[in-house]
Coordinates of C-alpha atoms in Angstrom, one line a residue:
X1 CA 1.1 -12.1 24.0
X2 CA -2.0 -10.0 24.5
X3 CA -2.8 -7.1 22.2
X4 CA -2.8 -4.7 25.2
X5 CA 0.7 -5.8 26.2
X6 CA 2.0 -5.4 22.7
X7 CA 0.6 -1.9 22.5
X8 CA 2.3 -1.0 25.7
X9 CA 5.6 -2.4 24.6
X10 CA 5.3 -0.6 21.2
X11 CA 4.5 2.7 23.0
X12 CA 7.6 2.3 25.2
X13 CA 9.8 1.6 22.2
X14 CA 8.4 4.6 20.3
X15 CA 8.6 7.0 23.3
X16 CA 11.8 8.7 22.2
X17 CA 10.4 9.4 18.7
X18 CA 7.3 10.9 20.2
X19 CA 9.4 13.2 22.3
X20 CA 11.3 14.3 19.2
X21 CA 14.5 12.4 20.0
X22 CA 16.4 11.0 17.1
X23 CA 15.3 7.4 16.3
X24 CA 18.8 6.0 15.9
X25 CA 22.3 7.0 17.2
X26 CA 24.3 9.0 14.7
X27 CA 26.7 7.0 12.5
X28 CA 30.3 7.9 12.4
X29 CA 31.5 10.0 9.4
X30 CA 33.3 7.1 7.8
X31 CA 31.6 3.7 7.6
X32 CA 33.5 0.6 8.7
X33 CA 33.7 -2.3 6.2
X34 CA 31.0 -4.1 8.2
X35 CA 28.8 -1.0 8.3
X36 CA 29.2 -0.5 4.5
X37 CA 28.3 -4.2 3.9
X38 CA 25.2 -3.8 6.0
X39 CA 24.2 -0.6 4.2
X40 CA 24.6 -2.3 0.8
X41 CA 22.7 -5.3 1.8
X42 CA 19.8 -3.2 3.2
X43 CA 19.5 -1.1 0.0
X44 CA 20.6 -3.3 -2.9
X45 CA 19.1 -6.4 -1.3
X46 CA 16.3 -7.4 1.0
X47 CA 18.5 -7.3 4.0
X48 CA 21.3 -9.6 5.1
X49 CA 21.1 -13.3 6.0
X50 CA 23.0 -14.6 9.0
X51 CA 26.7 -14.0 8.6
X52 CA 26.2 -12.4 5.2
X53 CA 27.4 -8.9 6.2
X54 CA 30.7 -10.4 7.5
X55 CA 31.2 -12.3 4.2
X56 CA 30.5 -9.2 2.1
X57 CA 32.8 -7.1 4.2
X58 CA 35.6 -9.7 3.9
X59 CA 35.4 -10.1 0.1
X60 CA 34.8 -6.4 -0.4
X61 CA 31.5 -4.5 -0.7
X62 CA 32.3 -2.9 -4.0
X63 CA 33.1 -6.3 -5.5
X64 CA 29.8 -7.6 -4.2
X65 CA 28.0 -4.6 -5.7
X66 CA 29.6 -5.1 -9.1
X67 CA 28.7 -8.7 -9.0
X68 CA 25.1 -7.8 -8.2
X69 CA 25.1 -5.6 -11.3
X70 CA 26.0 -8.6 -13.4
X71 CA 23.3 -11.1 -12.2
X72 CA 23.7 -13.4 -15.2
X73 CA 27.0 -14.7 -13.7
X74 CA 25.4 -15.4 -10.3
X75 CA 24.4 -19.0 -9.7
X76 CA 20.7 -19.1 -8.6
X77 CA 20.1 -22.8 -8.9
X78 CA 18.4 -23.1 -5.5
X79 CA 15.8 -20.5 -6.4
X80 CA 15.2 -22.1 -9.8
X81 CA 14.4 -25.4 -8.1
X82 CA 11.9 -23.7 -5.8
X83 CA 10.3 -21.7 -8.6
X84 CA 9.5 -24.9 -10.5
X85 CA 7.2 -25.8 -7.6
X86 CA 5.0 -22.7 -8.1
X87 CA 2.2 -23.6 -10.5
X88 CA 1.7 -20.3 -12.3
X89 CA 5.0 -20.5 -14.1
X90 CA 3.9 -23.7 -15.9
X91 CA 1.1 -21.8 -17.8
X92 CA 1.7 -19.6 -20.8
X93 CA -0.6 -16.7 -21.7
X94 CA -2.9 -18.8 -23.8
X95 CA -3.4 -21.4 -21.1
X96 CA -4.1 -18.7 -18.5
X97 CA -6.6 -17.1 -20.9
X98 CA -8.5 -20.4 -21.1
X99 CA -8.6 -20.7 -17.3
X100 CA -9.7 -17.1 -16.9
X101 CA -12.5 -17.4 -19.4
X102 CA -13.6 -20.8 -18.1
X103 CA -13.9 -19.3 -14.7
X104 CA -15.8 -16.3 -16.0
X105 CA -18.3 -18.5 -17.9
X106 CA -18.6 -20.8 -14.9
X107 CA -19.4 -17.8 -12.6
X108 CA -22.0 -16.5 -15.1
X109 CA -23.7 -19.9 -15.4
X110 CA -23.9 -20.3 -11.6
X111 CA -25.3 -16.8 -11.1
X112 CA -28.0 -17.5 -13.8
X113 CA -28.9 -20.8 -12.3
X114 CA -28.7 -19.5 -8.7
X115 CA -26.8 -22.7 -7.8
X116 CA -24.9 -22.9 -4.6
X117 CA -26.1 -19.5 -3.6
X118 CA -25.7 -18.7 0.2
X119 CA -26.7 -15.4 1.5
X120 CA -26.4 -13.8 -1.9
X121 CA -22.9 -15.2 -2.4
X122 CA -22.0 -17.6 -5.2
X123 CA -19.6 -20.3 -4.2
X124 CA -16.7 -20.5 -6.6
X125 CA -16.5 -23.4 -8.9
X126 CA -13.3 -25.4 -9.9
X127 CA -12.3 -22.9 -12.6
X128 CA -12.6 -20.0 -10.2
X129 CA -10.7 -21.8 -7.4
X130 CA -7.9 -22.6 -9.9
X131 CA -7.8 -18.9 -10.9
X132 CA -7.5 -17.8 -7.3
X133 CA -4.7 -20.3 -6.6
X134 CA -2.8 -19.0 -9.6
X135 CA -3.3 -15.5 -8.5
X136 CA -1.8 -16.5 -5.1
X137 CA 1.1 -18.1 -6.9
X138 CA 1.9 -14.8 -8.6
X139 CA 2.2 -13.0 -5.3
X140 CA 4.1 -15.9 -3.7
X141 CA 6.7 -15.7 -6.5
X142 CA 7.6 -12.2 -5.4
X143 CA 8.2 -13.2 -1.8
X144 CA 10.0 -16.5 -2.6
X145 CA 12.3 -14.7 -5.1
X146 CA 13.0 -11.8 -2.9
X147 CA 13.9 -14.1 0.0
X148 CA 15.9 -16.8 -1.7
X149 CA 17.5 -15.3 -4.7
X150 CA 21.3 -14.7 -4.8
X151 CA 20.5 -12.1 -7.5
X152 CA 19.2 -9.7 -4.9
X153 CA 19.6 -6.4 -6.8
X154 CA 17.8 -7.9 -9.8
X155 CA 14.9 -8.7 -7.6
X156 CA 14.9 -5.2 -6.0
X157 CA 14.9 -3.7 -9.5
X158 CA 12.1 -6.0 -10.8
X159 CA 10.0 -4.7 -7.9
X160 CA 11.0 -1.1 -8.7
X161 CA 10.0 -1.4 -12.3
X162 CA 6.8 -3.4 -11.7
X163 CA 5.8 -0.5 -9.4
X164 CA 7.0 2.2 -11.8
X165 CA 5.0 0.6 -14.6
X166 CA 2.2 -0.5 -12.3
X167 CA -0.6 -2.8 -13.7
X168 CA -3.5 -3.7 -11.4
X169 CA -4.1 -7.4 -11.4
X170 CA -7.8 -7.2 -10.6
X171 CA -8.8 -5.4 -13.9
X172 CA -10.6 -7.7 -16.2
X173 CA -8.3 -9.7 -18.5
X174 CA -5.2 -8.6 -16.6
X175 CA -5.9 -11.6 -14.4
X176 CA -4.4 -13.7 -17.1
X177 CA -2.1 -11.1 -18.8
X178 CA -0.1 -10.0 -15.7
X179 CA 2.0 -13.1 -15.3
X180 CA 3.5 -12.7 -18.8
X181 CA 3.9 -9.0 -18.2
X182 CA 6.1 -9.6 -15.1
X183 CA 8.0 -12.6 -16.6
X184 CA 8.7 -11.3 -20.1
X185 CA 8.3 -7.6 -20.0
X186 CA 9.6 -6.4 -16.6
X187 CA 12.1 -9.0 -15.3
X188 CA 14.3 -9.4 -18.4
X189 CA 14.9 -5.6 -18.7
X190 CA 15.2 -4.8 -15.0
X191 CA 18.9 -4.0 -15.5
X192 CA 18.8 -3.4 -19.3
X193 CA 18.1 -0.3 -21.3
X194 CA 15.2 2.0 -20.3
X195 CA 14.2 2.4 -23.9
X196 CA 13.7 -1.3 -24.3
X197 CA 11.6 -1.4 -21.0
X198 CA 9.5 1.5 -22.3
X199 CA 8.9 -0.1 -25.6
X200 CA 8.0 -3.4 -23.9
X201 CA 5.5 -1.9 -21.5
X202 CA 3.9 0.1 -24.3
X203 CA 3.3 -3.1 -26.3
X204 CA 2.3 -5.2 -23.3
X205 CA -1.2 -6.5 -23.5
X206 CA -1.5 -6.2 -19.7
X207 CA -0.7 -2.4 -19.9
X208 CA -2.9 -1.9 -22.9
X209 CA -5.8 -3.5 -21.0
X210 CA -5.1 -1.7 -17.7
X211 CA -5.0 1.8 -19.2
X212 CA -7.6 1.0 -21.8
X213 CA -5.5 1.7 -24.9
X214 CA -6.5 -1.6 -26.4
X215 CA -9.9 0.1 -27.2
X216 CA -8.5 3.4 -28.4
X217 CA -9.2 4.0 -32.0
X218 CA -9.4 6.9 -34.4
X219 CA -13.0 8.1 -34.8
X220 CA -14.9 6.8 -37.8
X221 CA -12.3 4.0 -38.3
X222 CA -13.4 0.6 -39.5
X223 CA -12.3 -1.0 -36.3
X224 CA -14.4 1.3 -34.1
X225 CA -17.6 -0.6 -34.6
X226 CA -16.0 -4.0 -34.1
X227 CA -14.4 -3.1 -30.7
X228 CA -17.3 -0.8 -29.7
X229 CA -15.0 1.8 -28.2
X230 CA -15.8 5.5 -27.7
X231 CA -12.9 6.7 -29.9
X232 CA -9.6 7.9 -28.6
X233 CA -8.7 7.0 -25.0
X234 CA -6.2 9.2 -23.3
X235 CA -5.4 7.1 -20.2
X236 CA -2.2 5.5 -21.4
X237 CA -1.0 8.7 -23.0
X238 CA -1.4 10.6 -19.8
X239 CA 0.3 8.1 -17.6
X240 CA 3.1 7.5 -20.1
X241 CA 4.0 11.2 -19.8
X242 CA 3.1 11.8 -16.1
X243 CA 4.4 8.6 -14.5
X244 CA 6.5 6.5 -16.9
X245 CA 8.7 9.3 -18.4
X246 CA 8.6 13.1 -18.0
X247 CA 6.8 13.4 -14.6
X248 CA 3.9 15.5 -13.5
X249 CA 5.9 18.7 -14.1
X250 CA 7.3 17.5 -17.4
X251 CA 6.3 20.6 -19.4
X252 CA 3.6 18.9 -21.6
X253 CA 0.1 20.2 -22.1
X254 CA -3.3 18.6 -22.6
X255 CA -2.9 19.0 -26.3
X256 CA 0.3 17.0 -26.1
X257 CA -1.6 14.2 -24.2
X258 CA -4.1 14.2 -27.0
X259 CA -1.3 14.0 -29.6
X260 CA 0.2 11.0 -27.8
X261 CA -3.1 9.3 -27.6
X262 CA -3.6 9.8 -31.3
X263 CA -0.2 8.3 -31.9
X264 CA -1.1 5.1 -30.0
X265 CA -4.5 4.5 -31.6
X266 CA -4.5 1.0 -33.0
X267 CA -2.0 -0.3 -30.5
X268 CA -4.2 -3.1 -29.2
X269 CA -4.5 -6.9 -28.6
X270 CA -6.0 -9.9 -30.2
X271 CA -9.4 -10.9 -28.8
X272 CA -8.8 -12.0 -25.2
X273 CA -10.5 -15.4 -26.0
X274 CA -7.7 -16.1 -28.5
X275 CA -4.9 -15.3 -26.0
X276 CA -4.7 -11.5 -26.1
X277 CA -1.3 -11.0 -27.8
X278 CA -0.2 -7.5 -28.9
X279 CA -1.5 -6.4 -32.3
X280 CA -1.4 -3.2 -34.2
X281 CA -4.6 -2.5 -36.1
X282 CA -3.7 -0.1 -38.9
X283 CA -7.4 0.6 -39.7
X284 CA -7.9 1.9 -36.2
X285 CA -4.9 4.2 -36.3
X286 CA -5.2 8.0 -36.6
X287 CA -3.3 8.7 -39.8
X288 CA -3.2 12.4 -39.6
X289 CA -0.3 14.6 -38.6
X290 CA 0.5 15.0 -34.9
X291 CA 2.7 17.4 -33.0
X292 CA 3.8 16.5 -29.5
X293 CA 5.9 19.0 -27.5
X294 CA 7.1 20.6 -30.6
X295 CA 8.0 17.4 -32.4
X296 CA 6.2 16.8 -35.7
X297 CA 4.9 13.4 -36.7
X298 CA 4.0 13.5 -40.4
X299 CA 0.7 12.0 -41.6
X300 CA 0.8 8.3 -42.5
X301 CA 3.5 7.3 -40.0
X302 CA 1.6 4.2 -38.7
X303 CA 3.0 2.1 -35.9
X304 CA 6.5 3.6 -36.2
X305 CA 5.2 6.9 -34.8
X306 CA 4.8 5.2 -31.4
X307 CA 8.3 3.8 -31.5
X308 CA 9.7 7.1 -32.5
X309 CA 7.9 8.8 -29.6
X310 CA 9.0 6.2 -27.1
X311 CA 12.6 6.5 -28.1
X312 CA 12.4 10.3 -27.9
X313 CA 10.9 10.1 -24.4
X314 CA 13.6 7.6 -23.3
X315 CA 16.4 10.0 -24.3
X316 CA 14.6 13.2 -23.1
X317 CA 16.6 15.0 -20.4
X318 CA 13.4 15.6 -18.4
X319 CA 12.7 11.8 -18.4
X320 CA 16.3 11.2 -17.3
X321 CA 15.9 13.5 -14.4
X322 CA 12.5 12.2 -13.3
X323 CA 13.4 8.5 -13.4
X324 CA 16.9 9.2 -11.9
X325 CA 15.2 11.0 -9.1
X326 CA 13.0 8.0 -8.4
X327 CA 16.0 5.7 -8.5
X328 CA 17.9 7.9 -6.0
X329 CA 14.8 8.0 -3.8
X330 CA 14.7 4.2 -3.8
X331 CA 18.3 3.7 -3.0
X332 CA 19.6 6.8 -1.2
X333 CA 17.0 9.0 0.5
X334 CA 13.3 9.9 0.3
X335 CA 14.5 13.4 -0.6
X336 CA 17.5 12.5 -2.8
X337 CA 20.4 15.0 -3.0
X338 CA 20.8 16.8 -6.3
X339 CA 24.3 15.3 -6.6
X340 CA 23.0 11.8 -6.7
X341 CA 20.4 12.7 -9.4
X342 CA 23.1 14.6 -11.4
X343 CA 25.4 11.5 -11.3
X344 CA 22.6 9.3 -12.5
X345 CA 21.6 11.6 -15.3
X346 CA 25.2 11.9 -16.5
X347 CA 25.5 8.1 -16.6
X348 CA 22.1 7.9 -18.5
X349 CA 23.3 10.4 -21.1
X350 CA 26.7 8.7 -21.5
X351 CA 25.2 5.2 -21.9
X352 CA 21.9 6.0 -23.6
X353 CA 19.8 4.8 -20.7
X354 CA 21.7 1.7 -19.6
X355 CA 20.0 1.1 -16.2
X356 CA 23.0 -1.0 -15.0
X357 CA 25.4 2.0 -15.5
X358 CA 22.9 4.5 -14.0
X359 CA 22.8 2.3 -10.9
X360 CA 26.5 1.9 -10.8
X361 CA 26.9 5.7 -10.8
X362 CA 24.5 5.9 -7.8
X363 CA 26.2 3.2 -5.9
X364 CA 29.7 4.6 -6.5
X365 CA 28.7 8.2 -5.7
X366 CA 29.3 9.8 -2.3
X367 CA 25.6 10.4 -1.5
X368 CA 24.9 6.7 -1.3
X369 CA 27.6 6.2 1.4
X370 CA 26.9 9.5 3.3
X371 CA 26.4 8.7 7.0
X372 CA 23.2 10.8 7.1
X373 CA 21.6 8.4 4.5
X374 CA 22.4 5.2 6.3
X375 CA 19.3 3.7 8.0
X376 CA 17.5 6.8 6.8
X377 CA 14.7 5.0 4.8
X378 CA 11.7 3.0 6.2
X379 CA 11.0 -0.4 4.7
X380 CA 7.8 -1.1 2.8
X381 CA 5.7 -4.0 4.1
X382 CA 7.3 -6.3 1.4
X383 CA 10.8 -5.2 2.5
X384 CA 10.0 -5.6 6.2
X385 CA 8.6 -9.1 5.8
X386 CA 11.3 -10.4 3.5
X387 CA 14.1 -8.8 5.5
X388 CA 12.8 -10.3 8.7
X389 CA 12.6 -13.8 7.2
X390 CA 16.2 -13.4 5.7
X391 CA 17.5 -12.0 9.0
X392 CA 16.6 -15.3 10.7
X393 CA 17.8 -17.5 7.9
X394 CA 14.2 -18.7 7.5
X395 CA 12.6 -20.0 4.3
X396 CA 9.2 -19.3 2.8
X397 CA 7.1 -22.1 1.5
X398 CA 5.4 -22.0 -2.0
X399 CA 2.0 -21.1 -0.7
X400 CA 0.6 -17.6 -0.8
X401 CA 0.4 -17.3 3.0
X402 CA 3.5 -15.2 3.5
X403 CA 2.4 -12.9 0.6
X404 CA -0.9 -12.6 2.5
X405 CA 1.1 -11.3 5.5
X406 CA 2.6 -8.6 3.3
X407 CA -1.0 -7.7 2.1
X408 CA -2.3 -7.5 5.7
X409 CA 0.5 -5.0 6.4
X410 CA -0.7 -2.8 3.7
X411 CA 0.9 -3.9 0.4
X412 CA -1.2 -6.5 -1.4
X413 CA 1.1 -7.4 -4.3
X414 CA 0.0 -6.3 -7.8
X415 CA -3.2 -5.0 -6.3
X416 CA -2.5 -1.3 -6.2
X417 CA -5.4 0.1 -8.2
X418 CA -4.0 3.5 -9.3
X419 CA -1.3 3.6 -11.9
X420 CA 1.2 5.5 -9.7
X421 CA 2.2 2.3 -7.8
X422 CA 3.0 2.0 -4.1
X423 CA 4.7 5.0 -2.4
X424 CA 8.3 5.2 -1.5
X425 CA 8.3 7.7 1.3
X426 CA 8.4 7.0 5.0
X427 CA 5.3 9.0 5.7
X428 CA 3.2 6.7 3.6
X429 CA 4.2 3.6 5.6
X430 CA 4.7 4.7 9.2
X431 CA 1.8 5.2 11.6
X432 CA 0.9 3.6 15.0
X433 CA -1.5 1.0 13.5
X434 CA 1.0 -0.1 10.9
X435 CA 3.8 -0.4 13.5
X436 CA 1.6 -2.4 15.8
X437 CA 0.9 -4.9 12.9
X438 CA 4.6 -5.1 12.2
X439 CA 5.3 -5.8 15.8
X440 CA 2.7 -8.6 15.9
X441 CA 4.2 -10.1 12.7
X442 CA 7.7 -9.9 14.1
X443 CA 6.7 -11.7 17.3
X444 CA 4.8 -14.4 15.4
X445 CA 7.8 -14.9 13.1
X446 CA 10.2 -15.3 16.0
X447 CA 7.8 -17.7 17.7
X448 CA 7.6 -19.8 14.5
X449 CA 3.8 -19.2 14.2
X450 CA 3.8 -16.9 11.2
X451 CA 2.1 -18.7 8.3
X452 CA 4.1 -19.6 5.2
X453 CA 7.6 -19.7 6.7
X454 CA 9.8 -22.2 8.5
X455 CA 12.0 -20.8 11.2
X456 CA 14.9 -22.2 13.1
X457 CA 16.2 -19.5 15.4
X458 CA 19.4 -21.4 16.2
X459 CA 20.6 -20.3 12.7
X460 CA 20.6 -16.7 13.8
X461 CA 20.6 -16.3 17.6
X462 CA 21.6 -19.1 20.0
X463 CA 19.6 -19.4 23.1
X464 CA 21.3 -18.5 26.4
X465 CA 20.2 -17.8 29.9
X466 CA 22.6 -14.7 30.0
X467 CA 20.2 -11.9 29.0
X468 CA 23.0 -9.4 28.4
X469 CA 24.7 -11.8 26.0
X470 CA 21.3 -12.5 24.4
X471 CA 20.6 -8.8 23.8
X472 CA 24.1 -8.2 22.4
X473 CA 23.7 -11.1 19.9
X474 CA 20.2 -9.8 18.9
X475 CA 21.6 -6.4 18.4
X476 CA 24.5 -7.6 16.3
X477 CA 22.8 -10.3 14.2
X478 CA 19.3 -8.9 13.8
X479 CA 19.7 -5.1 14.1
X480 CA 23.3 -4.7 12.8
X481 CA 24.4 -2.8 16.0
X482 CA 21.6 -0.2 15.7
X483 CA 19.8 -1.1 19.0
X484 CA 19.2 2.1 21.1
X485 CA 19.4 2.2 24.8
X486 CA 15.7 2.6 25.1
X487 CA 15.0 -0.5 23.0
X488 CA 17.5 -2.4 25.0
X489 CA 15.8 -1.3 28.3
X490 CA 12.2 -2.1 27.1
X491 CA 13.2 -5.6 25.8
X492 CA 15.1 -6.4 29.0
X493 CA 12.1 -5.5 31.1
X494 CA 10.0 -8.1 29.3
X495 CA 12.7 -10.8 29.5
X496 CA 13.1 -10.7 33.2
X497 CA 9.7 -12.3 33.6
X498 CA 10.8 -15.4 31.6
X499 CA 12.7 -18.4 33.0
X500 CA 12.9 -20.3 29.8
X501 CA 15.9 -19.2 27.6
X502 CA 14.2 -20.4 24.4
X503 CA 11.1 -18.4 25.2
X504 CA 13.3 -15.4 26.1
X505 CA 15.2 -15.6 22.9
X506 CA 12.0 -15.8 20.8
X507 CA 10.6 -12.7 22.6
X508 CA 13.8 -10.7 22.3
X509 CA 14.1 -11.5 18.6
X510 CA 10.4 -10.7 18.0
X511 CA 10.5 -7.4 19.8
X512 CA 13.6 -6.5 17.9
X513 CA 12.0 -7.3 14.6
X514 CA 9.0 -5.2 15.5
X515 CA 10.9 -2.3 17.0
X516 CA 11.7 1.0 15.3
X517 CA 15.3 0.1 14.4
X518 CA 14.4 -2.9 12.2
X519 CA 11.9 -0.8 10.3
X520 CA 14.8 1.2 8.8
X521 CA 17.1 0.3 6.0

């Protein structure tokens, strides 16, 4: 299909939005069991697979939600078997460090020798190629897990926290530190206690390198000359307060940021060549008294000062509200109602930051189920790609090709440079260029030409020469009954030119995936 034709179709699909008309028909005040199941699968999971909404509606949506909140009791053997085929999981941090430094040395030697230089570019050697493959494996893991895991909420929350505590893969030693960060710091605590997650990220070598705290030392300390730092570094302290806990309006001052930075002096890592494990250097620590937001930390507190501060931040009402607001924005609405945030904060206070119970309060609250919040959020590129693959009952391979599709749509995984992570709001993802790219991806997926995924449309939508029946099936199984009259008209106009039912089915599914309704969750 030509680009000009795709643009024309997309313009016709978006015409009601451009005229100010509502993008989707209003939902009834009370959701049916099937609508409730679809809503839960769109928000707590990466979208339904064929027949899944019916199964969840039959067994009970609240029962399914409670089961998702207890992922340890969900069998995920099929995913485990697929994970074992992805190479990066077979390397520990020390092995990845050796690969990273071998690649760095190899690159320096080639640049010095000028070998294999073509147009100023140095061809990668074996070590560099292995490093790039393992980087692709890391992104592939996200897509494979999100698509295949039965523990869908756990995967959604792993993505949420990896974004909340963002680390940029491309920064120096984080190329070998990030896999351990995701596997051992983020994923095990995705439904645990916020305080444990906060402590884990603070001690993570990946975070310490990313925000430069590994080189932050008290002036005139014995370690200063060894590490060649410039003294105290405020990067981690500032992001800890602004992003990880209190929020930008959290009531702290620049002097508080400096106090936090002083508390975390000496929180560092072993030399990266030796594996880069976390290490506290007492000689590099500022041993003087600190005061942060009115709380006094007496002189000589050592490493315990950091733990005391982290625990205080985790239980701070301002942190509770800031993070609860972000959770409600992820699961309820880009502008979450105060009632949702209040329920989450109350659960946080009652359970001392048990993320599982905070989420339970959100999912059991009225705002989550309010009709105005159903299909009110726009999918990120990752959510779009994975939900489209799941909707067709398709399966990703273990290459990085499907993750590269996500990157081309605007969300290269683990490659957001700034510490604020990828945005959550619709306005950050929706524009004409992004929607055109999504339309092309949807058409390619339905035509079984999208790289990195195997598609059998018979699993989702049987072929039929009856176009009315075809559209009704696409609406039901791909769009969950959300197809508007305009979308139906535009797709039908394109199908009348096709005589082959198989081609017509692929086009109808592709246009539905790329259309405005499927972009919402």
